[in-house]
Amino acid sequence: MTQPGTVRVCPLADLPRGEALRVDEVDPPIAVFHTDDGEVFAIDDTCTHQDASLSEGWLEGCAVECPLHASTFDLRTGEVDAPPAKVGVRAHRAEVVDGEIVVTLSTEPPRLPPGVLRGPVGR
Amino acid sequence: MTSTQLPESLIATLPGRYYTDPGLFALEQATIFERMWFCAARGSDVPRPGSFRTVQVGAESVIVSRNRRGEIRAFLNVCRHRGARICSDGEGSVGRAFQCMYHAWTYDLDGKLVAAPNLTRMPDIDRTEYGLRAVHVREWLGYVWVSLADEPPSFEDTVLQEVVNRLGEVANLDHYEVDTLSVGRRIVYDVRANWKLIVENFMECYHCATIHPELTEVLPEFADGYAAQYYVNHGAAFGADVEGFTVDGSAGLDPIPTLADDQDRKYYAITIKPQVFVNMVPDHVIVHRMYPMAVDRTVVECDWLYLPSVVESGKDVSKSVELFHRVNQQDFEACERCQPAMSSRLYRDGGVLVPSEHHIGAFHEWLRAAIGE
């Protein structure tokens, strides 16, 4: 995957409401959410505090709580509410095109926690 | 004195070391409490998803909880990573997941490992295999029963058979609809005695007239020394001038409407080995669970269960509770009187059982078989 770019994630029907999906074909991996209200969002999957997968976090409304230390990220902006994470994750543009979830990746530099390397070394 | 020299009226108890030897207690933990069905908690103790209680079952701490669908789950209270206790409190609520305080290994309410630092870089870790270790659960009488065995014994052939042995048929207990009753009072006793002393005490009534004056007033036949548990489906009748099963014989609470006619004005008792006692009277059911903590220490949790309408209306259950609370205090004082003497040279070969206690001999035979003797 060349960045910036777009990612065809999966048919919307494959991601039930209230669930999330980690896409690790892109680097760093992203998390795609289908909210209870039917909206689709994409953010970087890795918490900025420690290497934890936000796709495994707790989805509530338009926010996801990190499963490890409970910092909560706004799915629309990537902003974080409270420590231990101090900076937000990148938010990507997610849309449904012909029944398929398509994510346009952010061009900002990712904000990864200490020790998480990009590329094959970190994977 | 050995058993071969006993007069016909007497049979031997277990030798004293059965009540004092930590090695023998460890054997009982492994072969009895961690293998049989163990009554761990009342279902209402964990009312919602994520509510939990921790209880000691044998040598293990066990988490009893509910998953997101409200179904009962129980797990060994040990993190799969480095072994930290997951829940340190006796009860509480975790919301969405159990998280280890040490490295934040995080388990959902079905025990599955759902998150951990760097977990995505370790895709070969199976989330179920490295989830909390579940133990078998069964709900009966409104209680959560657990078995730590890989293959638990048949619930019907063990727990329910105890009811059949005592009452003739399970239906005689079903009439009380115990699962629908509400906890009107719970009292927890920390008893400095071996669990078997408490079982033996509960099984006999030779002591009743001496240490249970209130109980013997309500159930005059107890003065004869023959416990209800000596017989099959024998209810001890209330005294003629007794209105209810209360500390002063005054009227009790609203009777359970589904009882059979011959269960009115009667007291029944069941011992469900290894750690449950059930007492039934027309307006309430008393359920004791023993949690053996050490060879010389047993925590006993006792619930007084009434019709939900009685509990919700805030009716005064204190006279009703007071009767068996006194019985418990009287019994546990006696058990604590025995415990220190179990290590006496005089009790090396044990004591004796009189005829009205001879059925305790069957308990001793069961115990010896259970621990492989």
Short mmCIF file of C-alpha atoms in Angstrom, two decimals:
data_model
loop_
_atom_site.label_atom_id
_atom_site.label_comp_id
_atom_site.label_asym_id
_atom_site.label_seq_id
_atom_site.Cartn_x
_atom_site.Cartn_y
_atom_site.Cartn_z
CA MET A 1 0.00 0.00 0.00
CA THR A 2 1.38 3.33 -1.04
CA GLN A 3 0.52 6.21 1.24
CA PRO A 4 -1.24 8.51 1.06
CA GLY A 5 -3.94 6.53 -0.59
CA THR A 6 -7.21 4.78 -0.21
CA VAL A 7 -7.95 1.40 1.29
CA ARG A 8 -10.90 -0.75 0.34
CA VAL A 9 -11.62 -2.36 3.68
CA CYS A 10 -14.58 -4.72 3.32
CA PRO A 11 -18.28 -4.72 2.50
CA LEU A 12 -20.20 -2.77 5.14
CA ALA A 13 -22.35 -5.86 5.68
CA ASP A 14 -19.28 -7.72 6.97
CA LEU A 15 -18.80 -5.31 9.88
CA PRO A 16 -21.84 -5.34 12.20
CA ARG A 17 -22.83 -2.26 14.13
CA GLY A 18 -20.97 -1.92 17.41
CA GLU A 19 -17.92 -3.72 16.06
CA ALA A 20 -14.47 -2.79 14.91
CA LEU A 21 -11.88 -4.16 12.55
CA ARG A 22 -8.11 -3.86 12.54
CA VAL A 23 -6.55 -3.40 9.11
CA ASP A 24 -2.88 -4.28 9.26
CA GLU A 25 -2.27 -4.28 5.51
CA VAL A 26 -1.47 -0.60 5.97
CA ASP A 27 1.38 0.69 8.06
CA PRO A 28 0.78 1.68 10.75
CA PRO A 29 -2.42 -0.36 11.03
CA ILE A 30 -5.79 1.36 11.19
CA ALA A 31 -8.98 0.58 13.09
CA VAL A 32 -12.35 0.82 11.38
CA PHE A 33 -15.51 1.18 13.46
CA HIS A 34 -19.18 0.72 12.63
CA THR A 35 -21.03 2.55 15.40
CA ASP A 36 -24.33 1.58 16.94
CA ASP A 37 -25.82 4.55 15.07
CA GLY A 38 -24.62 3.16 11.75
CA GLU A 39 -21.73 5.54 11.10
CA VAL A 40 -18.34 4.36 9.89
CA PHE A 41 -15.05 5.82 11.17
CA ALA A 42 -11.35 5.04 10.83
CA ILE A 43 -8.47 6.02 13.08
CA ASP A 44 -4.96 4.72 13.67
CA ASP A 45 -5.28 1.44 15.56
CA THR A 46 -2.40 1.91 17.97
CA CYS A 47 -2.90 3.87 21.18
CA THR A 48 -0.41 6.72 21.50
CA HIS A 49 0.43 5.74 25.09
CA GLN A 50 1.37 2.07 24.76
CA ASP A 51 1.13 -0.57 22.06
CA ALA A 52 -2.54 -1.50 22.35
CA SER A 53 -5.06 -2.15 19.60
CA LEU A 54 -7.93 0.35 19.72
CA SER A 55 -10.00 -1.99 17.56
CA GLU A 56 -10.15 -4.15 20.69
CA GLY A 57 -11.31 -1.22 22.80
CA TRP A 58 -14.77 -0.32 23.99
CA LEU A 59 -16.87 1.48 21.40
CA GLU A 60 -19.38 3.92 22.82
CA GLY A 61 -21.13 6.43 20.60
CA CYS A 62 -18.48 8.17 18.53
CA ALA A 63 -15.60 7.28 20.82
CA VAL A 64 -13.44 4.29 21.63
CA GLU A 65 -11.85 3.62 25.00
CA CYS A 66 -8.44 2.00 24.90
CA PRO A 67 -8.78 -1.50 26.38
CA LEU A 68 -5.62 -1.18 28.44
CA HIS A 69 -5.66 2.14 30.26
CA ALA A 70 -9.00 3.74 29.39
CA SER A 71 -7.89 6.84 27.47
CA THR A 72 -10.78 7.56 25.13
CA PHE A 73 -10.37 8.70 21.52
CA ASP A 74 -12.93 10.63 19.48
CA LEU A 75 -13.51 8.69 16.29
CA ARG A 76 -14.30 11.86 14.32
CA THR A 77 -11.13 13.76 15.19
CA GLY A 78 -8.79 11.26 16.85
CA GLU A 79 -8.54 13.54 19.88
CA VAL A 80 -7.96 11.96 23.26
CA ASP A 81 -9.88 12.91 26.40
CA ALA A 82 -7.60 12.06 29.30
CA PRO A 83 -4.21 10.56 30.22
CA PRO A 84 -2.35 8.31 30.17
CA ALA A 85 -2.45 8.98 26.40
CA LYS A 86 -1.44 12.59 25.89
CA VAL A 87 -1.82 13.02 22.14
CA GLY A 88 -4.56 11.92 19.82
CA VAL A 89 -4.39 9.39 17.01
CA ARG A 90 -4.82 10.30 13.36
CA ALA A 91 -8.35 10.21 12.04
CA HIS A 92 -8.85 8.98 8.47
CA ARG A 93 -11.76 9.62 6.15
CA ALA A 94 -14.07 6.62 6.04
CA GLU A 95 -17.01 6.33 3.69
CA VAL A 96 -19.24 3.69 2.22
CA VAL A 97 -18.96 3.44 -1.57
CA ASP A 98 -21.22 0.99 -3.33
CA GLY A 99 -21.72 -0.90 -0.07
CA GLU A 100 -18.03 -1.10 0.62
CA ILE A 101 -16.07 0.67 3.34
CA VAL A 102 -13.36 2.81 1.80
CA VAL A 103 -10.80 4.69 3.88
CA THR A 104 -8.75 7.60 2.64
CA LEU A 105 -5.64 7.72 4.78
CA SER A 106 -4.53 10.86 6.53
CA THR A 107 -1.36 12.50 5.27
CA GLU A 108 -0.30 13.60 8.73
CA PRO A 109 2.62 11.78 10.37
CA PRO A 110 1.39 9.01 12.68
CA ARG A 111 1.80 9.43 16.42
CA LEU A 112 2.92 6.08 17.72
CA PRO A 113 3.85 5.12 21.29
CA PRO A 114 7.48 4.55 22.31
CA GLY A 115 8.94 1.33 21.03
CA VAL A 116 6.47 0.79 18.22
CA LEU A 117 8.44 0.91 14.99
CA ARG A 118 6.93 1.27 11.59
CA GLY A 119 7.54 -1.14 8.82
CA PRO A 120 8.59 -4.79 8.89
CA VAL A 121 10.81 -4.34 11.95
CA GLY A 122 7.92 -3.29 14.11
CA ARG A 123 5.60 -5.92 12.83
CA MET B 1 -8.91 -47.58 73.33
CA THR B 2 -9.52 -48.88 69.83
CA SER B 3 -12.78 -49.37 68.02
CA THR B 4 -12.64 -53.14 68.41
CA GLN B 5 -13.07 -52.72 72.16
CA LEU B 6 -16.05 -50.37 72.03
CA PRO B 7 -19.31 -51.31 73.74
CA GLU B 8 -22.15 -51.90 71.32
CA SER B 9 -23.73 -48.51 71.97
CA LEU B 10 -20.70 -46.68 70.68
CA ILE B 11 -18.89 -46.32 67.40
CA ALA B 12 -15.65 -44.43 66.88
CA THR B 13 -15.26 -40.96 65.44
CA LEU B 14 -12.38 -40.09 63.17
CA PRO B 15 -9.01 -39.86 64.91
CA GLY B 16 -7.96 -36.43 66.11
CA ARG B 17 -5.45 -35.82 63.33
CA TYR B 18 -8.27 -35.66 60.76
CA TYR B 19 -9.13 -32.31 62.31
CA THR B 20 -5.61 -30.94 62.75
CA ASP B 21 -3.32 -32.28 60.02
CA PRO B 22 -2.69 -29.63 57.32
CA GLY B 23 -1.60 -32.35 54.93
CA LEU B 24 -4.90 -34.14 55.33
CA PHE B 25 -6.73 -30.85 54.83
CA ALA B 26 -4.79 -30.30 51.59
CA LEU B 27 -5.88 -33.77 50.50
CA GLU B 28 -9.50 -32.87 51.27
CA GLN B 29 -9.14 -29.65 49.27
CA ALA B 30 -7.86 -31.56 46.26
CA THR B 31 -10.15 -34.59 46.39
CA ILE B 32 -13.36 -33.09 47.81
CA PHE B 33 -13.72 -29.32 47.47
CA GLU B 34 -11.91 -29.01 44.13
CA ARG B 35 -13.57 -32.07 42.66
CA MET B 36 -17.20 -32.06 43.81
CA TRP B 37 -19.94 -29.50 43.18
CA PHE B 38 -19.34 -26.59 45.56
CA CYS B 39 -22.02 -24.02 46.37
CA ALA B 40 -20.14 -20.76 45.78
CA ALA B 41 -22.57 -17.82 45.87
CA ARG B 42 -26.18 -16.75 45.60
CA GLY B 43 -27.04 -15.71 42.05
CA SER B 44 -28.29 -12.37 43.37
CA ASP B 45 -24.80 -11.70 44.78
CA VAL B 46 -23.75 -10.98 41.18
CA PRO B 47 -26.80 -9.16 39.85
CA ARG B 48 -25.44 -7.62 36.65
CA PRO B 49 -22.89 -8.23 33.89
CA GLY B 50 -19.46 -7.60 35.41
CA SER B 51 -20.63 -8.01 39.01
CA PHE B 52 -18.33 -10.47 40.72
CA ARG B 53 -17.63 -12.30 43.94
CA THR B 54 -14.46 -14.15 44.81
CA VAL B 55 -14.73 -17.27 46.92
CA GLN B 56 -12.27 -19.85 48.17
CA VAL B 57 -12.94 -23.30 46.75
CA GLY B 58 -10.43 -25.79 48.08
CA ALA B 59 -7.05 -24.15 47.69
CA GLU B 60 -8.23 -21.95 44.81
CA SER B 61 -9.69 -18.47 44.64
CA VAL B 62 -12.59 -18.48 42.18
CA ILE B 63 -14.27 -15.50 40.49
CA VAL B 64 -18.05 -15.86 40.13
CA SER B 65 -19.47 -13.35 37.68
CA ARG B 66 -21.93 -12.70 34.83
CA ASN B 67 -21.09 -12.16 31.19
CA ARG B 68 -22.60 -9.47 28.97
CA ARG B 69 -25.67 -11.62 28.36
CA GLY B 70 -26.18 -12.00 32.10
CA GLU B 71 -25.12 -15.64 32.16
CA ILE B 72 -23.17 -16.96 35.14
CA ARG B 73 -19.46 -17.57 34.58
CA ALA B 74 -16.74 -18.65 36.98
CA PHE B 75 -12.97 -18.52 36.56
CA LEU B 76 -9.85 -19.30 38.51
CA ASN B 77 -8.73 -15.96 39.94
CA VAL B 78 -5.28 -16.11 38.35
CA CYS B 79 -3.81 -14.09 35.50
CA ARG B 80 -2.59 -16.38 32.71
CA HIS B 81 0.51 -14.23 32.28
CA ARG B 82 2.44 -14.04 35.54
CA GLY B 83 -0.13 -15.31 37.99
CA ALA B 84 -1.29 -12.14 39.72
CA ARG B 85 -4.70 -12.30 41.42
CA ILE B 86 -7.17 -10.75 39.00
CA CYS B 87 -9.72 -9.66 41.62
CA SER B 88 -8.40 -8.86 45.07
CA ASP B 89 -11.74 -7.82 46.55
CA GLY B 90 -14.35 -10.22 47.85
CA GLU B 91 -16.98 -8.59 45.70
CA GLY B 92 -17.35 -5.74 43.27
CA SER B 93 -18.01 -4.90 39.67
CA VAL B 94 -15.65 -4.54 36.74
CA GLY B 95 -17.84 -3.06 34.08
CA ARG B 96 -16.63 -4.49 30.79
CA ALA B 97 -13.57 -6.61 31.47
CA PHE B 98 -11.29 -8.15 34.05
CA GLN B 99 -7.90 -6.48 33.91
CA CYS B 100 -4.81 -7.65 35.69
CA MET B 101 -3.26 -4.83 37.72
CA TYR B 102 0.26 -5.99 36.92
CA HIS B 103 0.66 -5.86 33.11
CA ALA B 104 -2.91 -5.01 32.09
CA TRP B 105 -3.74 -8.34 30.51
CA THR B 106 -7.42 -7.78 29.86
CA TYR B 107 -10.11 -10.46 29.70
CA ASP B 108 -13.71 -10.06 28.59
CA LEU B 109 -16.59 -11.28 30.77
CA ASP B 110 -16.44 -14.69 29.08
CA GLY B 111 -12.78 -14.93 30.09
CA LYS B 112 -11.31 -14.43 26.62
CA LEU B 113 -8.04 -12.49 26.42
CA VAL B 114 -9.06 -9.36 24.54
CA ALA B 115 -6.16 -7.02 25.03
CA ALA B 116 -2.65 -6.81 26.40
CA PRO B 117 0.30 -4.55 25.73
CA ASN B 118 1.97 -5.52 22.42
CA LEU B 119 -0.58 -8.28 21.89
CA THR B 120 -0.97 -7.47 18.20
CA ARG B 121 2.73 -8.23 17.78
CA MET B 122 2.14 -11.71 19.23
CA PRO B 123 -0.44 -13.12 16.82
CA ASP B 124 0.43 -16.67 17.84
CA ILE B 125 -1.17 -16.19 21.28
CA ASP B 126 -4.57 -17.87 21.17
CA ARG B 127 -7.03 -15.57 22.90
CA THR B 128 -9.12 -18.43 24.29
CA GLU B 129 -6.27 -20.72 25.27
CA TYR B 130 -4.72 -17.82 27.18
CA GLY B 131 -8.04 -16.60 28.53
CA LEU B 132 -9.07 -16.92 32.15
CA ARG B 133 -9.47 -20.57 33.05
CA ALA B 134 -13.18 -21.24 33.32
CA VAL B 135 -14.63 -23.69 35.82
CA HIS B 136 -17.90 -25.57 35.49
CA VAL B 137 -20.99 -23.78 36.76
CA ARG B 138 -24.51 -24.88 37.54
CA GLU B 139 -27.39 -22.87 39.01
CA TRP B 140 -29.71 -24.56 41.47
CA LEU B 141 -31.84 -23.23 44.36
CA GLY B 142 -30.84 -19.76 43.18
CA TYR B 143 -27.21 -20.52 44.01
CA VAL B 144 -24.17 -20.79 41.79
CA TRP B 145 -22.49 -24.17 42.15
CA VAL B 146 -19.03 -24.64 40.71
CA SER B 147 -16.85 -27.65 40.06
CA LEU B 148 -13.13 -27.28 39.54
CA ALA B 149 -12.86 -30.81 38.20
CA ASP B 150 -11.98 -31.34 34.53
CA GLU B 151 -14.94 -33.71 34.40
CA PRO B 152 -17.38 -32.74 37.15
CA PRO B 153 -19.38 -35.44 38.87
CA SER B 154 -23.01 -35.83 37.88
CA PHE B 155 -24.99 -33.12 39.68
CA GLU B 156 -27.96 -35.48 39.82
CA ASP B 157 -25.99 -38.37 41.33
CA THR B 158 -24.30 -36.21 43.97
CA VAL B 159 -26.09 -33.00 44.99
CA LEU B 160 -29.63 -34.03 44.08
CA GLN B 161 -29.08 -37.54 45.46
CA GLU B 162 -28.40 -36.00 48.89
CA VAL B 163 -31.85 -34.43 48.73
CA VAL B 164 -33.39 -37.76 47.70
CA ASN B 165 -31.60 -39.54 50.54
CA ARG B 166 -32.95 -37.07 53.06
CA LEU B 167 -36.39 -36.14 51.74
CA GLY B 168 -37.25 -39.17 49.64
CA GLU B 169 -37.62 -37.10 46.50
CA VAL B 170 -36.37 -33.75 45.19
CA ALA B 171 -39.97 -32.60 44.76
CA ASN B 172 -40.23 -32.25 48.53
CA LEU B 173 -37.61 -29.49 48.32
CA ASP B 174 -38.93 -28.08 45.04
CA HIS B 175 -42.16 -27.13 46.87
CA TYR B 176 -40.22 -24.37 48.64
CA GLU B 177 -39.24 -22.81 45.28
CA VAL B 178 -35.96 -21.75 46.87
CA ASP B 179 -34.64 -20.20 43.66
CA THR B 180 -37.44 -17.62 43.71
CA LEU B 181 -36.93 -16.56 47.34
CA SER B 182 -35.09 -13.39 48.36
CA VAL B 183 -32.28 -12.97 50.85
CA GLY B 184 -33.83 -11.35 53.92
CA ARG B 185 -30.67 -11.56 55.98
CA ARG B 186 -27.14 -12.87 55.57
CA ILE B 187 -24.76 -13.48 58.46
CA VAL B 188 -21.17 -14.64 57.98
CA TYR B 189 -19.45 -16.56 60.77
CA ASP B 190 -15.70 -17.03 60.99
CA VAL B 191 -15.42 -20.29 62.88
CA ARG B 192 -12.15 -21.47 64.38
CA ALA B 193 -12.88 -25.11 63.76
CA ASN B 194 -12.33 -27.79 61.16
CA TRP B 195 -15.18 -28.02 58.64
CA LYS B 196 -15.98 -31.62 59.61
CA LEU B 197 -16.75 -30.64 63.19
CA ILE B 198 -19.39 -28.30 61.77
CA VAL B 199 -20.87 -30.99 59.51
CA GLU B 200 -20.98 -33.49 62.37
CA ASN B 201 -22.61 -30.91 64.61
CA PHE B 202 -25.27 -30.14 62.03
CA MET B 203 -26.06 -33.80 61.51
CA GLU B 204 -26.93 -34.66 65.10
CA CYS B 205 -29.27 -33.34 67.75
CA TYR B 206 -27.89 -35.10 70.81
CA HIS B 207 -26.63 -31.65 71.83
CA CYS B 208 -29.89 -29.81 71.12
CA ALA B 209 -31.50 -29.90 74.53
CA THR B 210 -28.23 -28.78 76.13
CA ILE B 211 -27.08 -25.90 73.96
CA HIS B 212 -30.19 -24.94 71.96
CA PRO B 213 -32.88 -23.99 74.50
CA GLU B 214 -34.76 -21.75 72.05
CA LEU B 215 -34.72 -24.31 69.25
CA THR B 216 -35.85 -27.08 71.55
CA GLU B 217 -38.75 -24.91 72.74
CA VAL B 218 -39.95 -24.59 69.14
CA LEU B 219 -39.21 -28.22 68.21
CA PRO B 220 -39.85 -30.20 71.43
CA GLU B 221 -38.97 -33.57 69.87
CA PHE B 222 -35.35 -32.37 69.59
CA ALA B 223 -35.04 -32.97 73.33
CA ASP B 224 -35.05 -36.67 72.47
CA GLY B 225 -31.71 -36.16 70.73
CA TYR B 226 -32.74 -37.60 67.37
CA ALA B 227 -32.23 -35.05 64.61
CA ALA B 228 -34.62 -34.71 61.72
CA GLN B 229 -31.71 -35.93 59.62
CA TYR B 230 -31.72 -39.31 61.36
CA TYR B 231 -34.77 -40.23 59.33
CA VAL B 232 -35.99 -40.00 55.73
CA ASN B 233 -38.39 -37.13 54.99
CA HIS B 234 -39.01 -36.53 58.64
CA GLY B 235 -40.15 -33.06 59.53
CA ALA B 236 -39.73 -32.10 63.17
CA ALA B 237 -43.11 -30.82 64.32
CA PHE B 238 -43.52 -27.40 65.92
CA GLY B 239 -44.62 -27.47 69.57
CA ALA B 240 -48.37 -27.28 70.15
CA ASP B 241 -48.27 -23.71 71.43
CA VAL B 242 -45.69 -22.53 68.88
CA GLU B 243 -47.00 -20.18 66.20
CA GLY B 244 -43.90 -19.91 64.05
CA PHE B 245 -40.20 -20.71 63.68
CA THR B 246 -39.04 -17.68 65.66
CA VAL B 247 -36.85 -17.10 68.67
CA ASP B 248 -39.88 -16.83 70.99
CA GLY B 249 -42.29 -19.04 69.10
CA SER B 250 -44.32 -16.06 67.92
CA ALA B 251 -45.84 -16.01 64.46
CA GLY B 252 -43.48 -16.07 61.49
CA LEU B 253 -43.76 -14.37 58.12
CA ASP B 254 -45.99 -15.13 55.14
CA PRO B 255 -45.84 -18.88 54.41
CA ILE B 256 -44.49 -20.14 51.11
CA PRO B 257 -47.75 -20.91 49.27
CA THR B 258 -46.54 -23.89 47.26
CA LEU B 259 -45.76 -26.20 50.18
CA ALA B 260 -47.40 -29.59 50.55
CA ASP B 261 -49.94 -29.90 53.37
CA ASP B 262 -47.68 -32.14 55.45
CA GLN B 263 -44.88 -29.56 55.29
CA ASP B 264 -46.85 -27.08 57.37
CA ARG B 265 -45.59 -26.52 60.93
CA LYS B 266 -42.57 -28.69 60.26
CA TYR B 267 -38.82 -28.23 60.17
CA TYR B 268 -36.70 -30.17 57.69
CA ALA B 269 -32.93 -30.27 57.34
CA ILE B 270 -30.61 -31.54 54.65
CA THR B 271 -26.82 -31.87 54.55
CA ILE B 272 -25.52 -31.62 51.02
CA LYS B 273 -21.95 -32.83 51.22
CA PRO B 274 -19.46 -31.45 51.37
CA GLN B 275 -20.40 -27.93 52.45
CA VAL B 276 -24.10 -27.04 52.32
CA PHE B 277 -26.86 -27.24 54.92
CA VAL B 278 -30.46 -26.46 54.07
CA ASN B 279 -33.20 -25.91 56.65
CA MET B 280 -36.80 -25.52 55.58
CA VAL B 281 -39.73 -24.18 57.60
CA PRO B 282 -43.07 -22.95 56.26
CA ASP B 283 -42.15 -19.29 55.91
CA HIS B 284 -38.43 -19.40 55.14
CA VAL B 285 -35.47 -21.45 54.06
CA ILE B 286 -32.03 -21.18 55.63
CA VAL B 287 -29.02 -22.07 53.49
CA HIS B 288 -25.55 -22.42 55.01
CA ARG B 289 -22.42 -22.62 52.87
CA MET B 290 -19.12 -23.52 54.46
CA TYR B 291 -15.90 -22.21 52.99
CA PRO B 292 -13.08 -24.24 54.55
CA MET B 293 -10.14 -21.83 54.77
CA ALA B 294 -7.64 -23.87 56.78
CA VAL B 295 -7.58 -27.10 58.73
CA ASP B 296 -8.76 -25.19 61.81
CA ARG B 297 -10.80 -22.38 60.24
CA THR B 298 -14.09 -22.37 58.34
CA VAL B 299 -16.08 -19.38 57.13
CA VAL B 300 -19.81 -20.10 57.21
CA GLU B 301 -22.15 -17.90 55.22
CA CYS B 302 -25.80 -18.23 56.17
CA ASP B 303 -28.75 -16.85 54.21
CA TRP B 304 -32.30 -16.50 55.48
CA LEU B 305 -34.58 -16.64 52.43
CA TYR B 306 -38.16 -15.39 52.39
CA LEU B 307 -40.84 -14.72 49.82
CA PRO B 308 -39.78 -11.69 47.73
CA SER B 309 -42.93 -9.88 48.88
CA VAL B 310 -41.81 -10.26 52.51
CA VAL B 311 -38.37 -8.81 51.83
CA GLU B 312 -39.62 -6.03 49.55
CA SER B 313 -42.23 -4.91 52.05
CA GLY B 314 -39.54 -4.52 54.71
CA LYS B 315 -41.35 -6.76 57.18
CA ASP B 316 -39.41 -7.38 60.37
CA VAL B 317 -37.67 -10.73 60.02
CA SER B 318 -35.49 -10.28 63.09
CA LYS B 319 -37.31 -12.72 65.40
CA SER B 320 -37.19 -15.29 62.68
CA VAL B 321 -33.49 -14.70 61.97
CA GLU B 322 -32.63 -14.59 65.66
CA LEU B 323 -33.68 -18.17 66.28
CA PHE B 324 -31.23 -19.82 63.92
CA HIS B 325 -28.61 -17.13 64.45
CA ARG B 326 -28.54 -18.21 68.09
CA VAL B 327 -28.42 -21.85 67.02
CA ASN B 328 -25.45 -21.03 64.80
CA GLN B 329 -23.64 -19.18 67.57
CA GLN B 330 -24.32 -22.00 70.00
CA ASP B 331 -23.15 -24.63 67.52
CA PHE B 332 -20.02 -22.80 66.44
CA GLU B 333 -19.03 -22.14 70.04
CA ALA B 334 -19.25 -25.88 70.65
CA CYS B 335 -17.22 -26.62 67.51
CA GLU B 336 -14.57 -24.12 68.62
CA ARG B 337 -14.54 -25.86 72.01
CA CYS B 338 -13.70 -29.13 70.27
CA GLN B 339 -11.04 -27.89 67.85
CA PRO B 340 -8.18 -27.34 70.34
CA ALA B 341 -8.80 -30.74 71.92
CA MET B 342 -8.48 -32.55 68.59
CA SER B 343 -4.71 -32.47 69.08
CA SER B 344 -4.91 -33.88 72.61
CA ARG B 345 -3.19 -37.20 73.22
CA LEU B 346 -6.54 -38.38 74.54
CA TYR B 347 -8.15 -37.82 71.15
CA ARG B 348 -5.38 -39.47 69.13
CA ASP B 349 -7.75 -42.32 68.27
CA GLY B 350 -10.79 -40.05 68.35
CA GLY B 351 -13.93 -40.08 70.44
CA VAL B 352 -17.20 -41.96 70.25
CA LEU B 353 -20.67 -41.62 68.78
CA VAL B 354 -23.79 -42.61 70.69
CA PRO B 355 -26.69 -44.30 68.86
CA SER B 356 -28.45 -41.03 68.02
CA GLU B 357 -25.19 -39.99 66.34
CA HIS B 358 -24.38 -43.25 64.57
CA HIS B 359 -25.45 -41.84 61.19
CA ILE B 360 -22.39 -39.58 61.41
CA GLY B 361 -20.40 -42.77 60.92
CA ALA B 362 -21.64 -42.81 57.32
CA PHE B 363 -20.19 -39.33 56.86
CA HIS B 364 -16.85 -40.59 58.12
CA GLU B 365 -16.96 -43.56 55.76
CA TRP B 366 -17.78 -41.20 52.90
CA LEU B 367 -14.88 -38.95 53.84
CA ARG B 368 -12.37 -41.80 54.02
CA ALA B 369 -13.47 -43.02 50.61
CA ALA B 370 -13.36 -39.52 49.14
CA ILE B 371 -9.76 -38.96 50.17
CA GLY B 372 -8.80 -42.39 48.88
CA GLU B 373 -8.42 -44.40 52.06
#
